[in-house]
Coordinates of C-alpha atoms in Angstrom, one line a residue:
M144 CA 8.8 14.5 -17.1
Q145 CA 5.9 13.7 -14.7
P146 CA 5.6 10.1 -13.5
I147 CA 2.7 7.9 -14.1
F148 CA 1.1 6.6 -10.9
L149 CA -0.4 3.1 -11.2
V150 CA -2.2 2.0 -8.0
G151 CA -5.0 -0.3 -6.9
P152 CA -5.8 -3.1 -4.5
T153 CA -3.7 -6.2 -3.8
A154 CA -3.8 -8.9 -6.6
V155 CA -5.5 -6.6 -9.1
G156 CA -2.6 -7.0 -11.5
K157 CA -0.7 -3.7 -11.0
S158 CA 2.8 -5.1 -11.4
A159 CA 2.0 -7.0 -14.6
V160 CA 0.5 -3.9 -16.2
A161 CA 3.4 -1.7 -15.0
L162 CA 5.8 -4.1 -16.6
E163 CA 4.0 -3.9 -19.9
L164 CA 3.6 -0.2 -19.7
A165 CA 7.3 0.2 -19.0
K166 CA 8.2 -1.9 -22.0
L167 CA 5.9 0.2 -24.2
T168 CA 7.3 3.5 -23.0
G169 CA 10.9 2.8 -22.0
A170 CA 10.1 3.7 -18.4
E171 CA 11.5 2.4 -15.2
I172 CA 9.4 1.4 -12.2
V173 CA 9.5 2.8 -8.6
S174 CA 7.8 0.6 -6.2
A175 CA 5.2 2.1 -3.8
D176 CA 4.9 -1.0 -1.6
S177 CA 5.8 -0.7 2.0
M178 CA 6.8 -4.3 2.4
Q179 CA 8.8 -4.9 -0.8
V180 CA 11.5 -2.7 0.7
Y181 CA 12.6 -5.6 3.0
R182 CA 15.1 -8.1 1.8
G183 CA 13.9 -11.6 2.0
M184 CA 10.2 -10.8 2.0
D185 CA 9.8 -12.0 -1.5
I186 CA 7.0 -14.6 -2.0
G187 CA 4.5 -13.1 0.4
T188 CA 4.8 -9.6 -1.0
A189 CA 4.6 -10.8 -4.6
K190 CA 7.9 -9.0 -5.3
P191 CA 8.9 -8.8 -9.0
T192 CA 11.0 -11.7 -10.0
V193 CA 14.7 -11.5 -10.9
Q194 CA 13.7 -12.0 -14.6
E195 CA 11.2 -9.1 -14.4
R196 CA 13.7 -6.8 -12.8
K197 CA 16.2 -7.7 -15.5
A198 CA 13.6 -6.8 -18.2
V199 CA 12.7 -3.5 -16.5
R200 CA 14.7 -1.7 -13.9
H201 CA 12.9 -1.4 -10.5
H202 CA 13.7 1.0 -7.7
L203 CA 12.8 1.0 -3.9
I204 CA 12.8 -2.8 -3.7
D205 CA 15.2 -4.7 -1.3
V206 CA 16.5 -1.4 0.2
C207 CA 16.7 -2.5 3.9
E208 CA 17.2 -5.5 6.2
M209 CA 14.6 -7.0 8.4
D210 CA 16.0 -5.3 11.5
E211 CA 16.0 -1.8 10.0
P212 CA 13.3 0.8 10.5
F213 CA 11.5 2.0 7.4
D214 CA 8.6 4.4 7.2
V215 CA 6.9 6.8 4.8
K216 CA 9.3 9.6 5.6
R217 CA 12.3 7.5 4.6
Y218 CA 10.4 6.4 1.5
V219 CA 9.8 9.9 0.4
S220 CA 13.4 10.9 1.0
L221 CA 14.5 8.1 -1.4
A222 CA 11.7 8.2 -4.0
G223 CA 11.2 11.9 -4.2
P224 CA 14.7 12.9 -5.5
L225 CA 14.8 9.8 -7.7
I226 CA 11.6 10.7 -9.5
A227 CA 12.5 14.4 -9.7
H228 CA 15.9 13.9 -11.3
H229 CA 15.7 10.5 -13.1
P230 CA 16.5 10.8 -16.9
S231 CA 14.0 8.1 -17.9
P232 CA 10.2 8.1 -17.6
I233 CA 9.0 6.7 -14.3
I234 CA 6.0 4.6 -13.3
V235 CA 5.2 4.6 -9.6
C236 CA 3.4 1.3 -9.0
G237 CA 2.0 0.0 -5.7
G238 CA -0.8 -0.3 -3.3
T239 CA 0.5 1.5 -0.2
G240 CA -1.8 4.5 -0.3
L241 CA 0.1 6.6 2.2
Y242 CA 3.3 6.3 0.1
V243 CA 1.4 7.4 -3.0
R244 CA -0.3 10.3 -1.2
A245 CA 3.0 11.5 0.3
L246 CA 4.6 11.6 -3.2
R247 CA 1.6 13.3 -4.9
Q248 CA 0.6 15.7 -2.2
G249 CA 3.3 16.0 0.4
L250 CA 3.8 14.3 3.7
F251 CA 1.6 14.9 6.8
E252 CA 3.8 14.1 9.7
G253 CA 1.6 15.2 12.7
P254 CA 3.0 16.0 16.1
A255 CA 6.3 14.6 17.4
R256 CA 6.1 11.2 19.1
D257 CA 5.7 11.0 22.9
P258 CA 7.9 8.1 24.1
K259 CA 6.3 7.7 27.6
L260 CA 2.8 7.8 26.2
R261 CA 3.7 5.4 23.4
V262 CA 5.0 2.8 26.0
K263 CA 1.7 3.0 27.8
L264 CA -0.3 2.6 24.7
E265 CA 1.8 -0.2 23.3
A266 CA 1.2 -2.2 26.5
R267 CA -2.6 -2.2 25.9
P268 CA -4.4 -5.0 23.9
V269 CA -5.2 -4.2 20.3
K270 CA -9.0 -4.6 21.0
D271 CA -8.8 -1.9 23.7
L272 CA -6.8 0.4 21.5
F273 CA -9.4 0.1 18.7
A274 CA -12.3 0.6 21.1
E275 CA -10.7 3.8 22.5
L276 CA -10.1 5.1 19.0
Q277 CA -13.7 4.5 18.1
R278 CA -14.6 6.7 21.1
V279 CA -12.3 9.6 20.5
D280 CA -11.9 9.5 16.7
P281 CA -14.6 7.5 15.0
G282 CA -13.7 8.9 11.6
T283 CA -10.2 7.4 11.7
A284 CA -11.5 4.2 13.4
S285 CA -13.9 3.6 10.5
R286 CA -10.9 3.6 8.0
I287 CA -8.0 2.2 10.0
D288 CA -6.8 -1.4 10.0
R289 CA -8.1 -2.5 13.4
H290 CA -5.5 -5.3 13.6
N291 CA -2.6 -2.9 13.1
P292 CA -1.3 -1.9 16.6
R293 CA 1.3 0.5 15.2
R294 CA -1.3 2.6 13.5
L295 CA -3.8 2.5 16.3
V296 CA -1.1 3.6 18.8
R297 CA -0.1 6.5 16.5
A298 CA -3.7 7.7 16.0
L299 CA -4.3 7.7 19.8
E300 CA -1.0 9.3 20.5
V301 CA -1.9 12.2 18.2
F302 CA -5.3 12.6 19.9
Y303 CA -3.9 12.6 23.4
T304 CA -1.0 14.9 22.4
T305 CA -3.0 17.5 20.5
G306 CA -6.6 17.1 21.7
K307 CA -7.6 16.7 18.1
P308 CA -8.4 13.6 16.1
I309 CA -5.7 12.7 13.5
S310 CA -8.4 12.8 10.8
E311 CA -9.2 16.4 11.6
L312 CA -5.5 17.4 11.6
Q313 CA -5.1 15.6 8.2
K314 CA -8.0 17.6 6.8
E315 CA -6.5 20.9 8.1
W316 CA -3.1 20.0 6.5
E317 CA -4.7 19.1 3.2
T318 CA -6.6 22.4 3.1
D319 CA -3.4 24.3 3.8
H320 CA -1.4 22.5 1.2
R321 CA -3.9 22.0 -1.5
G322 CA -5.5 25.5 -1.3
K323 CA -8.2 26.7 -3.7
N324 CA -7.4 24.0 -6.2
A325 CA -7.9 21.2 -3.8
A326 CA -10.4 18.5 -4.5
P327 CA -13.1 18.5 -1.7
T328 CA -12.7 15.9 1.0
E329 CA -15.7 13.5 0.5
S330 CA -16.8 10.1 1.6
A331 CA -15.2 7.2 -0.1
E332 CA -18.5 6.3 -1.7
S333 CA -19.1 9.8 -3.3
A334 CA -15.5 10.8 -4.1
P335 CA -15.3 11.8 -7.8
Q336 CA -13.4 9.5 -10.1
T337 CA -11.6 11.3 -13.0
R338 CA -12.1 9.8 -16.4
G339 CA -11.3 10.4 -20.0
S340 CA -9.6 13.5 -21.3
D341 CA -9.7 15.8 -18.2
I342 CA -6.4 14.5 -16.8
P343 CA -4.1 17.0 -15.1
V344 CA -0.4 16.7 -14.8
A345 CA 0.9 13.6 -12.8
T346 CA -2.5 12.1 -12.6
G347 CA -2.6 8.5 -11.5
F348 CA -4.5 5.4 -12.6
C349 CA -6.3 3.1 -10.2
L350 CA -6.9 -0.4 -11.5
D351 CA -10.0 -2.2 -10.3
R352 CA -11.8 -5.4 -11.1
D353 CA -15.2 -7.0 -10.5
R354 CA -15.2 -8.1 -6.9
G355 CA -15.7 -11.8 -7.7
D356 CA -12.8 -11.7 -10.1
L357 CA -10.6 -9.8 -7.6
H358 CA -11.4 -12.2 -4.7
A359 CA -10.7 -15.2 -7.0
R360 CA -7.3 -13.8 -7.9
I361 CA -6.5 -13.2 -4.2
E362 CA -7.3 -16.8 -3.3
R363 CA -5.4 -18.2 -6.4
R364 CA -2.3 -16.1 -5.6
I365 CA -2.3 -17.2 -1.9
D366 CA -2.4 -20.8 -3.0
E367 CA 0.4 -20.2 -5.4
Q368 CA 2.5 -18.4 -2.8
I369 CA 2.0 -21.3 -0.3
A370 CA 3.1 -23.8 -3.0
A371 CA 6.1 -21.6 -3.8
G372 CA 7.5 -21.9 -0.3
W373 CA 5.9 -19.0 1.6
V374 CA 5.9 -21.0 4.9
E375 CA 9.7 -21.7 4.5
E376 CA 10.3 -18.0 3.7
V377 CA 8.5 -17.0 7.0
R378 CA 10.5 -19.6 8.9
E379 CA 13.8 -18.1 7.7
L380 CA 12.6 -14.5 8.3
L381 CA 11.7 -15.4 11.9
K382 CA 15.4 -16.3 12.4
R383 CA 16.3 -12.8 11.2
G384 CA 14.0 -11.0 13.5
L385 CA 10.7 -10.7 11.7
E386 CA 8.6 -10.8 14.9
K387 CA 10.6 -7.8 16.3
N388 CA 9.7 -5.7 13.3
A389 CA 6.2 -4.3 13.9
T390 CA 6.0 -2.8 10.4
A391 CA 7.0 -6.0 8.6
M392 CA 4.6 -8.1 10.7
Q393 CA 1.7 -6.1 9.3
A394 CA 2.4 -7.5 5.8
A395 CA -0.6 -9.6 4.7
G396 CA -0.1 -13.2 5.7
Y397 CA 3.2 -13.0 7.6
R398 CA 1.7 -12.8 11.1
E399 CA -0.7 -15.7 10.3
L400 CA 2.2 -17.9 9.0
A401 CA 4.4 -16.9 11.9
E402 CA 1.6 -18.3 14.2
H403 CA 1.5 -21.4 12.1
V404 CA 5.3 -21.9 12.4
A405 CA 4.9 -21.4 16.2
G406 CA 2.3 -24.2 16.3
K407 CA -0.6 -21.8 17.2
L408 CA -2.5 -22.4 13.9
S409 CA -2.8 -25.2 11.4
L410 CA -1.8 -24.4 7.9
D411 CA -5.4 -24.6 6.8
E412 CA -6.4 -22.1 9.6
A413 CA -3.6 -19.8 8.7
V414 CA -4.5 -19.8 5.0
A415 CA -8.2 -19.2 5.8
L416 CA -7.2 -16.1 7.9
I417 CA -4.9 -14.9 5.2
R418 CA -7.6 -15.0 2.6
T419 CA -10.1 -13.1 4.8
R420 CA -7.6 -10.5 5.8
T421 CA -6.3 -10.0 2.3
R422 CA -9.8 -9.4 1.1
Q423 CA -10.2 -6.9 3.9
L424 CA -6.9 -5.2 2.9
A425 CA -8.1 -4.9 -0.7
K426 CA -11.3 -3.3 0.5
R427 CA -9.3 -0.8 2.6
Q428 CA -7.1 0.0 -0.3
L429 CA -10.0 0.7 -2.6
T430 CA -11.6 3.0 0.1
W431 CA -8.3 4.9 0.4
F432 CA -7.8 5.4 -3.3
R433 CA -11.4 6.5 -3.8
R434 CA -10.5 9.5 -1.6
E435 CA -7.5 10.4 -3.7
P436 CA -8.0 13.3 -6.1
N437 CA -7.3 13.0 -9.9
L438 CA -7.2 9.3 -10.2
V439 CA -8.4 7.8 -13.4
W440 CA -10.2 4.5 -12.7
L441 CA -9.8 1.6 -15.1
E442 CA -11.7 -1.6 -14.6
I443 CA -9.9 -4.6 -15.9
G444 CA -11.9 -7.3 -17.6
Q445 CA -11.5 -10.9 -16.3
D446 CA -9.8 -12.1 -19.5
E447 CA -8.0 -8.8 -20.3
L448 CA -4.2 -9.1 -20.8
P449 CA -1.8 -6.8 -19.0
T450 CA -0.5 -5.4 -22.3
Q451 CA -4.1 -4.5 -23.3
T452 CA -4.6 -2.6 -20.0
A453 CA -1.2 -0.9 -20.5
R454 CA -2.3 0.3 -24.0
R455 CA -5.6 1.6 -22.5
V456 CA -3.5 3.7 -20.1
L457 CA -1.5 5.1 -23.0
Q458 CA -4.7 5.8 -24.9
T459 CA -6.2 7.6 -22.0
L460 CA -3.1 9.7 -21.7
G461 CA -3.5 10.6 -25.3
K462 CA -0.2 9.0 -26.4
G463 CA -0.9 7.6 -29.8
T464 CA 2.5 6.0 -30.3
V465 CA 4.8 3.8 -28.3
T466 CA 8.6 3.4 -28.4
H467 CA 8.4 -0.4 -29.1
A468 CA 6.0 -3.2 -28.7

């Protein structure tokens, strides 16, 4: 049985819709969130609650400690066999586009890492790395998170190792692996959005909202997370090595709150930065998913309930009945 992919920007309401969809279909949920894999990163990643995980079984959440490395290759090694052999229907839900793409299309790994080159690159300021990437690979620079040193280093490492931009290598890989049936690589603005009845096997759904509604939800959730003890969560994670984990430190809000705990930012300054960078994250996620082939886009109304959206997903799939309401 093919999984249902449910993706979209942060705070769009993916998890709530996935829960309702799972209840309607008897499915289990596989997380496609690169930060929910870490134990202890609960509030800031909007991890499903204990009650929600009791209601519907979730996978690929809390699978590693703060000091453990975790990347897309490990994610695919865990999620791929689980999805392929699981007896129950599966909903893959999350906003980490690379994880979703790796499951749906395969994994582009690129050339092997160069330890000596990596050390030199990691010693350079983030602004310098981004400026260099703009010079050698403007295509990737236009899409990458300019505040993410790990991704900037990898993109430059690929260019210096192969003499080709990573964006060009990715296109070559997609051509080789998707062949004649591949959807053309287009700009984010012009990429086709599949709708209605022409849905192929294992098509995903991308949830979207009016920008004003999405931004209001982002700000409201951040306020709720702060009230729920997010600062205290970060304080405890710092004791467990959060700052040494380059991947975990890229999670929205954690770097800013770590700087607040260190006395470098007031709480108001940190929250303002989190709001701005979370909106930027949502924009990057939408850009990424517009490039994904065979995604059905569903815009959620401001007052639409998660169960209503879940039923719209089922109606679009052509499933006229549900196992239970």
